[in-house]
Structure formats: structure tokens, C-alpha cells
XYZ file of C-alpha atoms in Angstrom:
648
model
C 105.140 46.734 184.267
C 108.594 45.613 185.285
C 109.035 47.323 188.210
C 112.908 47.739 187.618
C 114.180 46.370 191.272
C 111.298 48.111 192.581
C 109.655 44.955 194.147
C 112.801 44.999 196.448
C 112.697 48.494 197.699
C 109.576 49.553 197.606
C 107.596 49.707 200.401
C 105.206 46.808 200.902
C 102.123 49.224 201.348
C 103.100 51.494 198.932
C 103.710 55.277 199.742
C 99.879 56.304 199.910
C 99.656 57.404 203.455
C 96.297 59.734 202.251
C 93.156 59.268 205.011
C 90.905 59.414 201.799
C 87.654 57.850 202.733
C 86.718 54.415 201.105
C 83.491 53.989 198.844
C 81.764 52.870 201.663
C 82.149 56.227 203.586
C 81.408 58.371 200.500
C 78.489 57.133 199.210
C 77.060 55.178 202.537
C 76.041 52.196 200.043
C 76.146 48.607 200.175
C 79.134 47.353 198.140
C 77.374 46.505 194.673
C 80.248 44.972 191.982
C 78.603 44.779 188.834
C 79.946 41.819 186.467
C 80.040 41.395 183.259
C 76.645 39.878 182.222
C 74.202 40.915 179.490
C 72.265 42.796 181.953
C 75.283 44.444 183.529
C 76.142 45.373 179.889
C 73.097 47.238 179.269
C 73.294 49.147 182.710
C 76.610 50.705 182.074
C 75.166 51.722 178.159
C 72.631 53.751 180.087
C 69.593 51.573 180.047
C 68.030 48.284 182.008
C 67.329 46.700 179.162
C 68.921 45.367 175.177
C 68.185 47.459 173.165
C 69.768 48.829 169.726
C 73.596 48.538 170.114
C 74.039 47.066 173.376
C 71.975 44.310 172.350
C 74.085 43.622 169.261
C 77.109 43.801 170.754
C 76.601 41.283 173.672
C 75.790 38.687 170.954
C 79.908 38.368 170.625
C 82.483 38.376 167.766
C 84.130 34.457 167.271
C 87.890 34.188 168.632
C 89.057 32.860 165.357
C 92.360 30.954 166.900
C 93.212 27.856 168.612
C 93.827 28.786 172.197
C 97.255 28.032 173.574
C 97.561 26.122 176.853
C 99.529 27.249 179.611
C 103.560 26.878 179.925
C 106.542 26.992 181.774
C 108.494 26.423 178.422
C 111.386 28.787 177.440
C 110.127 29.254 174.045
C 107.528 31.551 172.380
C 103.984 29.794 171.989
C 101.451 31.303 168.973
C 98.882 29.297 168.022
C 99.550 26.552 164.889
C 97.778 28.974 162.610
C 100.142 31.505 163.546
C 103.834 32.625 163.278
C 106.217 34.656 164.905
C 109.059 36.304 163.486
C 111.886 38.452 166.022
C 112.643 41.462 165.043
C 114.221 43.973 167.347
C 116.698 42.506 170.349
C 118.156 44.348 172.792
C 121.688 45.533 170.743
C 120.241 44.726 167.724
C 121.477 48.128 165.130
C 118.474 50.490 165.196
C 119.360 51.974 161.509
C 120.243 55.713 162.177
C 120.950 57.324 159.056
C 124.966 57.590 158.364
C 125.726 55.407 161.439
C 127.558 52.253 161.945
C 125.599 49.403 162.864
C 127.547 47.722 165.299
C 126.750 44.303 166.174
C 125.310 42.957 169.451
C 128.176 41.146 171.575
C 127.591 37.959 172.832
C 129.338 38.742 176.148
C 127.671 42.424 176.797
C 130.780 44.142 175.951
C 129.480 46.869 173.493
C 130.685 50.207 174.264
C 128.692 53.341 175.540
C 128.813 54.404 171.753
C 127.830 51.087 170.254
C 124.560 51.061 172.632
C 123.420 54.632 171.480
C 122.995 53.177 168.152
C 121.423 49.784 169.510
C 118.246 48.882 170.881
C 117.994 49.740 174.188
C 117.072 46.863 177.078
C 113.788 46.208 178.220
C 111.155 47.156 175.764
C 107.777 48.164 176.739
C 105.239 50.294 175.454
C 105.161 50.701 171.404
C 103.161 52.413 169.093
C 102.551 51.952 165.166
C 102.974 54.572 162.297
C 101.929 53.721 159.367
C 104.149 55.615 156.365
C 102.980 56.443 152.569
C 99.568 55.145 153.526
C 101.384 51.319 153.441
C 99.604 49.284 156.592
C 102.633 47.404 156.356
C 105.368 49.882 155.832
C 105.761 52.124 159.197
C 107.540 53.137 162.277
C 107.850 51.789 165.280
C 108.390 53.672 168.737
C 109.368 51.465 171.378
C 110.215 52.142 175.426
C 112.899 51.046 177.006
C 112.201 50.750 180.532
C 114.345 49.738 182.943
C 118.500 48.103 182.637
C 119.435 44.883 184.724
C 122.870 45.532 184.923
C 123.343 42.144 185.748
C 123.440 41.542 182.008
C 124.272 44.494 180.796
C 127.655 44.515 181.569
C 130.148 41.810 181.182
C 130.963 41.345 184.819
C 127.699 43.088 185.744
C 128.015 45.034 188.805
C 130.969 43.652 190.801
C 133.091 46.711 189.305
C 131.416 50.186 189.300
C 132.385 52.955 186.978
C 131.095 56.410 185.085
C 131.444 54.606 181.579
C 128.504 51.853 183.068
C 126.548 54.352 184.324
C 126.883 56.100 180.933
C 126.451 52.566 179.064
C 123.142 51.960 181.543
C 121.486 55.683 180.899
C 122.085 54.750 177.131
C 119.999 51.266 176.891
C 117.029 53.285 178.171
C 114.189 55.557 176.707
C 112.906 55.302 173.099
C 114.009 53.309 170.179
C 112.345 54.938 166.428
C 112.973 52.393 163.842
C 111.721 51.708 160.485
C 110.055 48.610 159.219
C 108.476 47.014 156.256
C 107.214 43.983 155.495
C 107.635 41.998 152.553
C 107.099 38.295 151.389
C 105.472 37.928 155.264
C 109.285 38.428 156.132
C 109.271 41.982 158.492
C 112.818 43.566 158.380
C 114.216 46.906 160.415
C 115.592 49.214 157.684
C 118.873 50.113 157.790
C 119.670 54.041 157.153
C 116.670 55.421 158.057
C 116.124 58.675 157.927
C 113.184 58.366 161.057
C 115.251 55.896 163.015
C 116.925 57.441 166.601
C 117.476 56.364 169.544
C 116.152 59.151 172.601
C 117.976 58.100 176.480
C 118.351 59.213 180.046
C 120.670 62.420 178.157
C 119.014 63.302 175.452
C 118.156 66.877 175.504
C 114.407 67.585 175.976
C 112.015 70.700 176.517
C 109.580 71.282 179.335
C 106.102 72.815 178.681
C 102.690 74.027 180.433
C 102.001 75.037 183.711
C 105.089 74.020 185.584
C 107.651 75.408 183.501
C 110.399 77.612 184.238
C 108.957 76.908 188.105
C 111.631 77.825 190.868
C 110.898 73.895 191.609
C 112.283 72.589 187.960
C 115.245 74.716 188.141
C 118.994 73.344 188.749
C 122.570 75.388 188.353
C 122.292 73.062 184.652
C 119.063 74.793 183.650
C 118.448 77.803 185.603
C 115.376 78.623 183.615
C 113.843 75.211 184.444
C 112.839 74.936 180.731
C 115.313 72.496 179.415
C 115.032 68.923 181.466
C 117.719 66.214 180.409
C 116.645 62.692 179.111
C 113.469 60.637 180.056
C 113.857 57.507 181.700
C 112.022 54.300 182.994
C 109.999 54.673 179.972
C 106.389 52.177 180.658
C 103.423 52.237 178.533
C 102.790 54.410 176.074
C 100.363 56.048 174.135
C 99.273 57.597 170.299
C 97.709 60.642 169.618
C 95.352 61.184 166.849
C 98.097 63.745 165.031
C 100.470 60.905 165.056
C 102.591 61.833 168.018
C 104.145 58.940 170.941
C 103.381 59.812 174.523
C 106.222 57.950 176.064
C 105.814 57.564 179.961
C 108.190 58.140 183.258
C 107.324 55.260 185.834
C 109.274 54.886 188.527
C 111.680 57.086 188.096
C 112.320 57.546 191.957
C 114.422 54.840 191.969
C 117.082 56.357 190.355
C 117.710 58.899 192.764
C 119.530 58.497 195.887
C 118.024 60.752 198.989
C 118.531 61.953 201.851
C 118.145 59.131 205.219
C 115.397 60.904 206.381
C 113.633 62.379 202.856
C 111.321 65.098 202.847
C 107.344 64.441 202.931
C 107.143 65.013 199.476
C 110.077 63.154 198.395
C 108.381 60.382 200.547
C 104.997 60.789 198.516
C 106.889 59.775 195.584
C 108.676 56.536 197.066
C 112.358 58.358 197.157
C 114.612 56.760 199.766
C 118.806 56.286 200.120
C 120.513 54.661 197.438
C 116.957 54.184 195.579
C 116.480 50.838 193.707
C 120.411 49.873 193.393
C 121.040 51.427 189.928
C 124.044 53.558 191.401
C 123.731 56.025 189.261
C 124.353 59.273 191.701
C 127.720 57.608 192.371
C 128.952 59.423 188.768
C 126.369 61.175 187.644
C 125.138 64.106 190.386
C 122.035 64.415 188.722
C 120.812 62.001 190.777
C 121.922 62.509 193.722
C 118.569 64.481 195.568
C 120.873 65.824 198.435
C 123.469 67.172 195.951
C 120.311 68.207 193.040
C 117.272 68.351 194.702
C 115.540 69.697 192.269
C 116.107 67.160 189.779
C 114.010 64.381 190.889
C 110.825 67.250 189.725
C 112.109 66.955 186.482
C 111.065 63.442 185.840
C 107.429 61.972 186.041
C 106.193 63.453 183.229
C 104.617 62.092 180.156
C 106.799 62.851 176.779
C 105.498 64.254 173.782
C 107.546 62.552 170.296
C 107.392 62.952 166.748
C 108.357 59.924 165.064
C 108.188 61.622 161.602
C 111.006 63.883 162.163
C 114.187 63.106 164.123
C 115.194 66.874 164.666
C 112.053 67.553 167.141
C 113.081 68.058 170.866
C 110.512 65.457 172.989
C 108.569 67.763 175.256
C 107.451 66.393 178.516
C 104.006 67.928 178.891
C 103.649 69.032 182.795
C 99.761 69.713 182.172
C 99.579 65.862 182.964
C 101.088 65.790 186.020
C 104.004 64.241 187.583
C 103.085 61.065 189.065
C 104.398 57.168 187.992
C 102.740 57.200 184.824
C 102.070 53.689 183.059
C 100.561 55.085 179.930
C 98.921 58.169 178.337
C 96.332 56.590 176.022
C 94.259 59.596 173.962
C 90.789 59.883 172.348
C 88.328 62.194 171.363
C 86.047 63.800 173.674
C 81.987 64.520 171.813
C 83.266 68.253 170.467
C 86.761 66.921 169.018
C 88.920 67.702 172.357
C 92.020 65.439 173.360
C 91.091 63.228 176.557
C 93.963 61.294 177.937
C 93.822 58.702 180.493
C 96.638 57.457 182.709
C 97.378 55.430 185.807
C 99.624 55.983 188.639
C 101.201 52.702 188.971
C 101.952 52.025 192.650
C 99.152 49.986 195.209
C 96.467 52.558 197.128
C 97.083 55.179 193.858
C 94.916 57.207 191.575
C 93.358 57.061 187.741
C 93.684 60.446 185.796
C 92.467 61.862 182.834
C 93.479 65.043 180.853
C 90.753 67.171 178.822
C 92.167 69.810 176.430
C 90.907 72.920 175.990
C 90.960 72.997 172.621
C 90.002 70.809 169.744
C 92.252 68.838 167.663
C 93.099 70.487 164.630
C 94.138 68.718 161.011
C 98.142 69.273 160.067
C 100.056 66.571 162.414
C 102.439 67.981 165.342
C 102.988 71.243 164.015
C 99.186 72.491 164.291
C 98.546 70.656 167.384
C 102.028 71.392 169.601
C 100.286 73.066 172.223
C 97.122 71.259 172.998
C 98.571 69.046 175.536
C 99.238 72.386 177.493
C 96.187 73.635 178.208
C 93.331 72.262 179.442
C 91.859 70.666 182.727
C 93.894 67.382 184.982
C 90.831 65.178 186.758
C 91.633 62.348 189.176
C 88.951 59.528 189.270
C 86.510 58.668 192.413
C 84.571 55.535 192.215
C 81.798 55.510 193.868
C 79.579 52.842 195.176
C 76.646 50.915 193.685
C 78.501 51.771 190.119
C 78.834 55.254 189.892
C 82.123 57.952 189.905
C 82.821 60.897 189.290
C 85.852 63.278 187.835
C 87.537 65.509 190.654
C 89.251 68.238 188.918
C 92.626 69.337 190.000
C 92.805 72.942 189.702
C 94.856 75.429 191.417
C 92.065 77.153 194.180
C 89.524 74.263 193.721
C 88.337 72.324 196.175
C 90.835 72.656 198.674
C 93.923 73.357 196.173
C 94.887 76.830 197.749
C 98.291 78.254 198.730
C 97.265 77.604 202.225
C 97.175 73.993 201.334
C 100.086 74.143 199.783
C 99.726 74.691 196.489
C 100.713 78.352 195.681
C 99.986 78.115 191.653
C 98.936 75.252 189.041
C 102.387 74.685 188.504
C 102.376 73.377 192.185
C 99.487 71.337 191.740
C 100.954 69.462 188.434
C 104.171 68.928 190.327
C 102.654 68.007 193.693
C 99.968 66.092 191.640
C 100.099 62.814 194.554
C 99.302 65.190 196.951
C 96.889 67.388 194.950
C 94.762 64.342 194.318
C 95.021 63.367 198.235
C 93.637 66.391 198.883
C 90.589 66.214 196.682
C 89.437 62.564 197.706
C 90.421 60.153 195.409
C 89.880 56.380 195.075
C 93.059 54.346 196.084
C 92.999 51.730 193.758
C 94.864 47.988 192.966
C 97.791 49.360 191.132
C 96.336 51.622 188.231
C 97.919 50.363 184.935
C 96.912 50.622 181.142
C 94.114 52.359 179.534
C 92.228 50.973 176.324
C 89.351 52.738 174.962
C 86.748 51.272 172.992
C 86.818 51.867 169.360
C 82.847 51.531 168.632
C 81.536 52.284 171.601
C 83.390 54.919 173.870
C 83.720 52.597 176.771
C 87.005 52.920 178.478
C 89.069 50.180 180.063
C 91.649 49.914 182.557
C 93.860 47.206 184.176
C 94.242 46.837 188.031
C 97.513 44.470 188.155
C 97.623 43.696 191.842
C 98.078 44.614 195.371
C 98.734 42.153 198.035
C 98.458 44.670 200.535
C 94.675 45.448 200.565
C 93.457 44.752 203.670
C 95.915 45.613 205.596
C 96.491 48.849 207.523
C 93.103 49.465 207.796
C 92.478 49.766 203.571
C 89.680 47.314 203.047
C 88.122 45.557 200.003
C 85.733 48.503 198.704
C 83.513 48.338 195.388
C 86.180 49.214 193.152
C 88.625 47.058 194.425
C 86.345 43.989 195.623
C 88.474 41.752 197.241
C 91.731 41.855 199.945
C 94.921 40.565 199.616
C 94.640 41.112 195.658
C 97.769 39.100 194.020
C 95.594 38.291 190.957
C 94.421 41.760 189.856
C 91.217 42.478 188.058
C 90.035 44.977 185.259
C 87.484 47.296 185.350
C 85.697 49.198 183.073
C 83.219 52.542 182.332
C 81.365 54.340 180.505
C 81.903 58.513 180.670
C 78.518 60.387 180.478
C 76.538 62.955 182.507
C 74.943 62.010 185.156
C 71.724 60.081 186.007
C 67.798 60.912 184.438
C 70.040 62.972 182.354
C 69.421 63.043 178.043
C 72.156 61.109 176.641
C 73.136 60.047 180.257
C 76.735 57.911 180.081
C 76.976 58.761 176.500
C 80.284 58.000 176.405
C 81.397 61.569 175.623
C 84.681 61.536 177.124
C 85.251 64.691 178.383
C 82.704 63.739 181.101
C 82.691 64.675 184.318
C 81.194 61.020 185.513
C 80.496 58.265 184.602
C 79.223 54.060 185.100
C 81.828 51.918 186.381
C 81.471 47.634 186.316
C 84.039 45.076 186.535
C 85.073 43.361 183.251
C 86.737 40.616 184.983
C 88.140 39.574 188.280
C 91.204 37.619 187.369
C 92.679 34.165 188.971
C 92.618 30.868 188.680
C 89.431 29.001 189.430
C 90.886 26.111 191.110
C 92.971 28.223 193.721
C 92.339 27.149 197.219
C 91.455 30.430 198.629
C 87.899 32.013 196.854
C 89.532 35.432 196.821
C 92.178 34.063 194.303
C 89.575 32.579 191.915
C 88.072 35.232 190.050
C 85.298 35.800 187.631
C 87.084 35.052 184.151
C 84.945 33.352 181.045
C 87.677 31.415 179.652
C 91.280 31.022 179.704
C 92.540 31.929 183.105
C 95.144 34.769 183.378
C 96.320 36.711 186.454
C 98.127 40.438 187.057
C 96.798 41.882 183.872
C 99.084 44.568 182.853
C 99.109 45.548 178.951
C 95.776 46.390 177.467
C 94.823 47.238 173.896
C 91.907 47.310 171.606
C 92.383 46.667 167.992
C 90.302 48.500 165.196
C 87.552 45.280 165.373
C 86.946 45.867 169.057
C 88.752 42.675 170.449
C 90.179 43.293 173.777
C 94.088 42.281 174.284
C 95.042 41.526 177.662
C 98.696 40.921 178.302
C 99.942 40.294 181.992
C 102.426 40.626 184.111
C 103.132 37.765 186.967
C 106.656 38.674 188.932
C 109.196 36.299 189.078
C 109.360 36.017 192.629
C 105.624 34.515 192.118
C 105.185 32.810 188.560
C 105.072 29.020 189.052
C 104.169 29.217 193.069
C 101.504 29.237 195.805
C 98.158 31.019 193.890
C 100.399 31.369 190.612
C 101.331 27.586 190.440
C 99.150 26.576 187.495
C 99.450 29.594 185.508
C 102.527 28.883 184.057
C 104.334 31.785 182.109
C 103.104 35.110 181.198
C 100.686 35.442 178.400
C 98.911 37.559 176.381
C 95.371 36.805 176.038
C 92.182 38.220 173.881
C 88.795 38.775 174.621
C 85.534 40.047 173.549
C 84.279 42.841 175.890
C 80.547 41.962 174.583
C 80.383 38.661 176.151
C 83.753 38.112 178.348
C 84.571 35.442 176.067
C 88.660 34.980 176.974
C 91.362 32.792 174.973
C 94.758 32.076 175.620
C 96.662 33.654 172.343
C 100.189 33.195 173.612
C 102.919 32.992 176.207
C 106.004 33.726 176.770
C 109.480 32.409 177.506
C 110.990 31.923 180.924
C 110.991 34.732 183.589
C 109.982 37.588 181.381
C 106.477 39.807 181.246
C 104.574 40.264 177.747
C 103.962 44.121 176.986
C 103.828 45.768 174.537
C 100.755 45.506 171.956
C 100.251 47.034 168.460
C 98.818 46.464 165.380
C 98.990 47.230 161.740
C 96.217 49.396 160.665
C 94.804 46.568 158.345
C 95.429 43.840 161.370
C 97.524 41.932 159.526
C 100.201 41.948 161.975
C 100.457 42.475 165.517
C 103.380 43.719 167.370
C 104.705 42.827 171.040
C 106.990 42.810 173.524
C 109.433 40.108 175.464
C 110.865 41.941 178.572
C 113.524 40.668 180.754
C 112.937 37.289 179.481
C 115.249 34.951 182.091
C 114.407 37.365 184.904
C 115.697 35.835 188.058
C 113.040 36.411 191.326
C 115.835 39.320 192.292
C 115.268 40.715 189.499
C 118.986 40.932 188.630
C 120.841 38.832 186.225
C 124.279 37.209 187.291
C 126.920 37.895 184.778
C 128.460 34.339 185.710
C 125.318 32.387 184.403
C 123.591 35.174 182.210
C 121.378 31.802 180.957
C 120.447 30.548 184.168
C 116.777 30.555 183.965
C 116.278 31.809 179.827
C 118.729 31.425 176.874
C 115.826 33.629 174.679
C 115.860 34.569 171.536
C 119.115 33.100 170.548
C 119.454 29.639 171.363
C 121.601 28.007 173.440
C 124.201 29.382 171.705
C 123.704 33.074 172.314
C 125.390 35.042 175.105
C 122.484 35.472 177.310
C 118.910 36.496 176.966
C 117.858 39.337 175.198
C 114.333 41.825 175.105
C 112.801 41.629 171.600
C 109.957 43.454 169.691
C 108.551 40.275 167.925
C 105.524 40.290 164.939
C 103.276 38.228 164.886
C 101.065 37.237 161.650
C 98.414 34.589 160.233
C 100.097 32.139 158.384
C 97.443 32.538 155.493
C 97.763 36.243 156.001
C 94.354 36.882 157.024
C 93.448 39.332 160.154
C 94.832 38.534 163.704
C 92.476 37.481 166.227
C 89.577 36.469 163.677
């Protein structure tokens, strides 16, 4: 996702400084990538040959739309069958109940107090809530990620002051809006009783095993229950009682630290003055010398109720604290909660969260607690396609007091290090999570990482090829073991499972092989967003940087896009792409498919990543013409023209 500055100040090898060994050292095996053939297919469903559903579904679904071709327009591209319709902009009124609904100004000069009742910057991760049983009446719950405060301010950052900072914390988090459709016209409704905005100081509650830890504590909240505001919101996920797992990214660049931090606070990626956002200048929260404990406070993934504005979010520790791109949930074989999340940074880990207990009918209310207990796993992928769950649990393997993890609370917080110390795989930039709807199989996006190879962190299995600026996805099937009944079974409480690549993504006339890949179809590279809808079509939505759309590897591949394909066969079309310097993110659909929801971040993104308040329109004048005030995020919906089902 949109790293937020964090391609500037990041280091180039990422933070991962763990001697975990690579495949090749674990397992002793020849590297053996599996790709996505008929054959392969079969293998990962748990047999060597077709047979029952594996041989029906690698016959293929049709991709019922004209493909789009690439661009380097500034305009939105659906195909002609299709149209898209804006809907939410950055500062457009999110329709809290007995509010005003102030309107967005052209020259970013809405007040602190207009932008708490606007749409925040940035959107990212969104879910859909269908209300009254109408596919096409719901809510939306949309991330805000990150603020270029280039833009966001009418002189951007050449003066500094408490009231930006407090105008900057606003436009992130969570937007809740309503929405109904009608005529094929989509519309945000205005006094909603659902619709609230959530920010960087919105009050918020902390549960499982870290809290009320000595480590969660500040003077503000002695008891270490009561964390303020979520922040640097990425993907998201939906549970199956209708709650929004919003998701803290990289939230260490909002801290400034010590010049020399602490180990741990360089595990995370903390350094002085973090990514720029000068937010410790006013606000001591951030400030890690000043409020050390504060930076423990964020990393979580954030429990919401969309259905009722009154509930405090809940940022579940039981999921660790690591950069978390998404928390997407399913059902494990005896009705558990399984969530599965990536640590987005290069050379770090794929979890997954089984609950203890089972899902139970009645919503939030009878379910408010299963997201607390239960068992944390980080992934290890073996070689010749095989991997296994390493739990991470306090005295386990290593995870002792001695080691330095005195309690499970300790482990959740120290989660990096926890699954360092267990030997996991470093992986290509762990992003989304999409789980099969038929079949169980579970899918996950590897953006990128340009820095494989170096240091001594070779090309393994998993992560087949070095210098890795085109990303790949990869993709498994949970199960018990080998010669075992129902072996990969796709129950996905698990404790291993098959792994194959789906795709290894590029262009195929780049000069270099390693920058070709092994798509069938449209080209694509960085694959970010992933999501399944309810027919089993794969969306793939990616995520080029601006400092490398349009050059070198990147210089056919145009804008970013979002793409679909059919996981049977690896059949990929181009469905869309986007307007000048932004990322596409951001995928949802209407429970009937009718519609599909997305994301336009940080269209007119500048290769700094930082807009210049003197030509806000240098590079994108998106969505509102040449006449608008500078370029704005948007939630847009897409639909058939004839009204039938997206994608077929």
C-alpha cells in the first residue's frame, strides 16, 4: 500500500536483521516452484491427478469484459460495457447524523472541525454491509491511510502549527457512511444514523493478552487499557458477524526517536523525526523519547461495528503488533475464526490467528471476545511445496523469559521478534490475503522487494527470483500433513499446508528474464489489493510507486490497474486503470455483484511522494476536472451498464 513517505526513510533492506535460515537450509531440497498448471492444480488439492472438483474447476469461468489496454492517461478507464460513478472524495460530507455538511474547499482550507465530518485522505481498505437484507442498500467502511500534507493544507508544510497537526490526525482512520443505490445512480446518505468518522484521537479500548501490560501504559492511561486513535489505516478485513478489522501499517513513522533507538524500536523501523509528518512537534504522543511507551500502542488490528456508532473500536492485541496490511477472516472445519495477515515490510513474515472458540450467531455482541483468545502462528515455507504453521506461544519453542519474553503479552507486543525467534520465512513484502470462496484455498500478494539478493538473502522457493521489483503471488492450500486422510483439506485452522505460485508478475518483454514473469494474460506488476468475489474470480489490484511507474522495468506498464483472474486456469484481464500517480486499492462488492467498489489513492502522487501546494495539479487534476483545486482520493462504484453481474 502507499507507504506514506515511507519509500524515503525506510531503510533499503528493510529492518529484518533475523539469521533465520532460508528454505534451502531447512529442508536441504532443491528449489522446486510449482506454477500454476493443471497438474500443479491438482497437487496442491491433495492428489496427482483431476479428479472430482479440481478437475472442474481448472476447466475456467469466461472473463465476461473487454479488457482495457494499458495507460498513462489521467482519467479512469472501465471497460465500454461498464460505468463508473464517484462517490466519496477526500472532503466530501460523510453524513453524521445532526451535523453540518461542510463543503470540500477548493484550496484545502477546511478547518480541523470541517475535516472530522469529511472524508478523510487516502482511502484504502473497505468493506461492504449490506442493510435490511437490500444488496444494494449498505454501509461502507473505508481506511484512511496516510495524509500528504502537501495538499492538505493550503500552503502545505512551509508553516508548521498544532491546528495542522490536529487537521492531519483528523483526515486519517475510518470513514462509516451510508449508501444506496437507486436508478443505477449510488448516492452517500446524508443524516445517517451509522455514518462516523473514527481518527488518530478517537478514543479506543485495548483487549487480550497485552492489556493493561506495564509496556502499554503512559501517565494518559496508566492502566494501559484505553489507547488513543488508530492510524495509517491499510487493508482491511470482514468478519463473518459483520464487524471491520481496520489495520495499523506503518505506524512507526509517526513517531520521532531517539538518534540511537533501542533494538526493539529498531525492529519496528523507528528512527529521528520518522517519515516527516512532524507530528511530535505538538502533539507529545509521538515523541518516543518524551512517551516511550506509546509507539506499543499502535500496530494492532481494530475491531469496528459499523451497525452502531456508540461502540468503542477495540484493537485486538491477540494478533500481534506488527505492520499489518489486512486481517482477512474465515472459517476454520469446526466453525473457529482464522485470520490471516501480512507484515508489510521486505524480508517479513505471514500470520494467521485461530480462535479458540467457535463463532456464535447474534452479530458483535455474542462474538466480542473471540478475537481474544486463541492461538498467533507465523508461516514457514518450506521447500519442494510444503510449510508449516509455527505457533507463537509464550514458553514454546524458544519463547521463554530467558529469551525475552516474560508472558504472552510480551510475545504479542514483541511479535517481530517472537517470530525471529521461531524461524520464519522472510518473504517479498507480505500484503493482502483472499481466501477462496469454494474451495478453501488461500491467497496472498507478495508486492516487491528490490533488495533480495543482497546482503546475503537469496532467491529461495518462496520467493524465486532476486532483485524482485515486479512482485509475485502465491498461493496454498491448509491441511494436515502428507499420506494423511483428508490431507490439505483446506481446513483452515491447519497447522500446514501446500504452497505453489499463482503467478510471477512482470512484463514479458522486459530485458532482464527476472523481470518477465509467468502471467497468462494481461501483464500487471507489484500486486497489492486482492479479493475474491462470491463467483470465485480473483481481483488483483496493484500498486507500482511513483518513483517507478512509466520507467526502466515499469516503462510499458503504464498506470496502476486493477485486474481479474480465474485462479482455475490463470486466465488474467486488464479490468481497469487508474489516473495519474495514484495506486488502486480498495475492492468490494455488493452481495448480488452488481456493483463493485474501489479505491483511487493519492491520485497525482509526485515520485516524493509529497504534493506541492504551489502546483497541487502538477501531475493529476482527478476527479474534478481541470477546474477543481487539486486532486482528490475517491471511493468510486463501478456497475454493468445493462446491470448484469461484474466480471461475467
Amino acid at each position: 500500500m502507499g507507504q506514506g513517505f515511507g519509500k524515503a526513510y525506510e531503510p533499503e533492506n528493510g529492518v529484518n536483521a533475523a539469521g533465520n535460515p532460508s528454505i534451502h537450509e531447512v529442508d536441504g531440497g532443491r528449489r522446486h516452484v510449482l506454477r500454476c498448471t493443471s497438474a500443479a492444480v491438482a497437487l496442491l488439492m491433495g492428489s496427482h491427478t483431476l479428479t472430482g472438483h479440481a478437475a472442474t474447476s481448472a476447466k475456467g469461468k469466461p472473463l465476461g469484459f473487454t479488457g482495457v489496454p494499458v495507460s498513462s492517461a489521467d482519467v479512469l478507464v472501465v471497460p465500454p460495457e461498464y460505468e463508473a460513478q464517484v462517490l466519496y472524495r477526500w472532503g466530501d460530507a460523510t453524513g453524521i447524523a445532526g451535523t453540518a455538511a461542510p463543503a470540500f474547499a477548493a484550496d484545502a482550507s477546511n478547518s480541523v472541525q470541517e475535516q472530522l465530518l469529511q472524508a478523510g485522505m487516502h482511502h484504502d481498505g473497505m468493506e461492504y454491509f449490506p442493510l435490511d437484507k437490500n444488496p444494494r442498500h449498505g454501509l461502507l467502511a473505508i481506511n484512511h491511510e496516510y495524509t500528504d500534507d502537501g495538499l492538505l493544507h493550503s500552503d502545505g508544510m512551509k508553516t508548521w502549527t498544532a491546528d495542522k497537526v490536529r487537521k492531519s490526525q483528523a483526515a486519517h482512520g475510518v470513514s462509516i457512511i451510508e449508501v444506496v443505490e437507486r436508478g443505477g445512480v449510488w448516492r452517500v446518505m446524508p443524516n445517517s444514523r451509522y455514518a462516523r468518522r473514527i481518527t488518530a484521537t478517537t478514543p479506543m479500548a485495548f483487549s487480550g493478552p497485552a492489556a493493561g501490560h506495564a509496556l502499554l501504559k503512559t501517565a494518559a492511561d496508566p492502566e494501559g487499557v484505553r489507547p488513543l486513535g488508530t492510524l495509517n489505516n491499510c487493508a482491511a478485513g470482514q468478519t463473518p458477524w459483520g464487524t471491520f478489522l481496520t489495520c495499523e501499517e506503518n505506524w512507526n513513522g509517526y513517531f520521532s526517536a531517539q538518534d540511537k533507538p533501542t533494538p526493539d524500536e529498531l525492529r519496528y523501523g523507528l528512527r529521528s523525526k520518522g517519515f516527516g509528518y512532524r507530528w511530535h512537534e505538538f502533539d507529545e504522543r509521538f515523541d518516543a523519547v518524551k512517551t516511550p511507551n506509546e509507539q506499543n500502542r499502535f500496530g494492532w488490528v481494530v475491531e469496528i461495528d459499523p451497525q452502531d456508532p456508540t461502540q468503542t473500536p477495540v484493537k485486538r492485541t491477540a494478533l500481534g503488533r506488527i505492520k499489518h496490511e489486512g486481517a482477512t477472516t474465515t472459517l476454520s472445519r469446526d466453525g473457529r475464526a482464522v485470520v490471516y495477515m501480512g507484515d508489510d515490510e521486505r524480508f517479513e513474515y505471514v500470520y494467521k490467528f485461530v480462535s479458540r472458540d467457535k463463532v456464535k450467531s447474534g452479530g458483535y455482541r455474542a462474538n466480542r471476545e473471540l478475537l481474544d483468545h486463541g492461538t498467533l502462528y507465523v508461516a514457514r515455507f518450506d521447500a519442494q511445496g510444503y510449510g508449516r504453521w509455527l505457533p507463537l506461544v509464550h514458553g514454546e519453542d524458544g519463547l521463554t523469559a530467558a529469551a525475552g519474553f516474560a508472558s504472552q503479552a510480551e510475545v504479542v507486543i514483541k511479535c517481530r521478534q517472537a517470530a525471529d525467534a521461531v524461524g520464519a520465512t522472510k518473504m517479498d513484502r507480505p500484503e493482502w490475503v483472499a481466501v477462496h470462496p469454494n474451495t478453501g484455498e488461500v491467497f496472498l500478494t507478495l508486492t516487491n522487494n528490490s533488495a533480495r539478493g543482497q546482503g546475503g538473502r537469496m532467491a529461495d522457493a518462496s520467493n524465486p527470483r532476486n532483485d524482485n521489483i515486479m512482485g509475485h503471488i502465491i498461493r496454498w492450500r491448509e491441511g494436515k500433513g502428507q499420506g494423511g486422510s483428508g490431507a490439505f483439506d483446506g481446513d483452515a485452522s491447519a497447522t500446514e499446508f501446500r504452497w505453489m505460485h499463482f503467478a510471477l508478475a512482470g512484463d514479458p518483454n522486459a530485458g532482464k528474464a527476472e523481470y518477465r514473469g509467468s502471467i497468462k494474460g494481461d501483464m500487471y506488476g507489484s500486486p497489492d489489493g486482492l479479493q475474491f468475489d462470491a463467483g470465485g474470480l480473483l481481483w488483483i489490484q496493484t500498486d507500482v510507486s511513483t518513483s517507478a511507474m512509466h520507467k526502466g522495468a515499469y516503462a510499458n506498464m503504464g498506470n496502476n490497474m486493477m485486474l481479474c483472474a480465474d485462479p482455475a486456469t490463470g486466465e488474467t484481464k486488464r479490468f481497469l486503470t487508474g489516473p495519474a500517480g495514484c495506486e488502486i486499492t480498495g475492492v468490494t462488492f455488493t452481495p448480488d455483484r452488481r456493483a463493485v467498489f474501489i479505491n483511487i489513492q493519492h491520485p497525482g502522487e509526485t515520485a516524493s511522494e509529497r504534493g506541492d501546494p504551489a502546483q497541487p495539479k502538477a501531475v493529476s487534476h482527478w476527479p474534478d476536472g481541470p477546474t477543481g483545486g487539486r486532486p482528490r482520493s475517491a471511493t468510486v462504484v463501478i456497475r454493468r451498464k445493462d446491470g448484469g453481474t461484474v466480471g461475467t
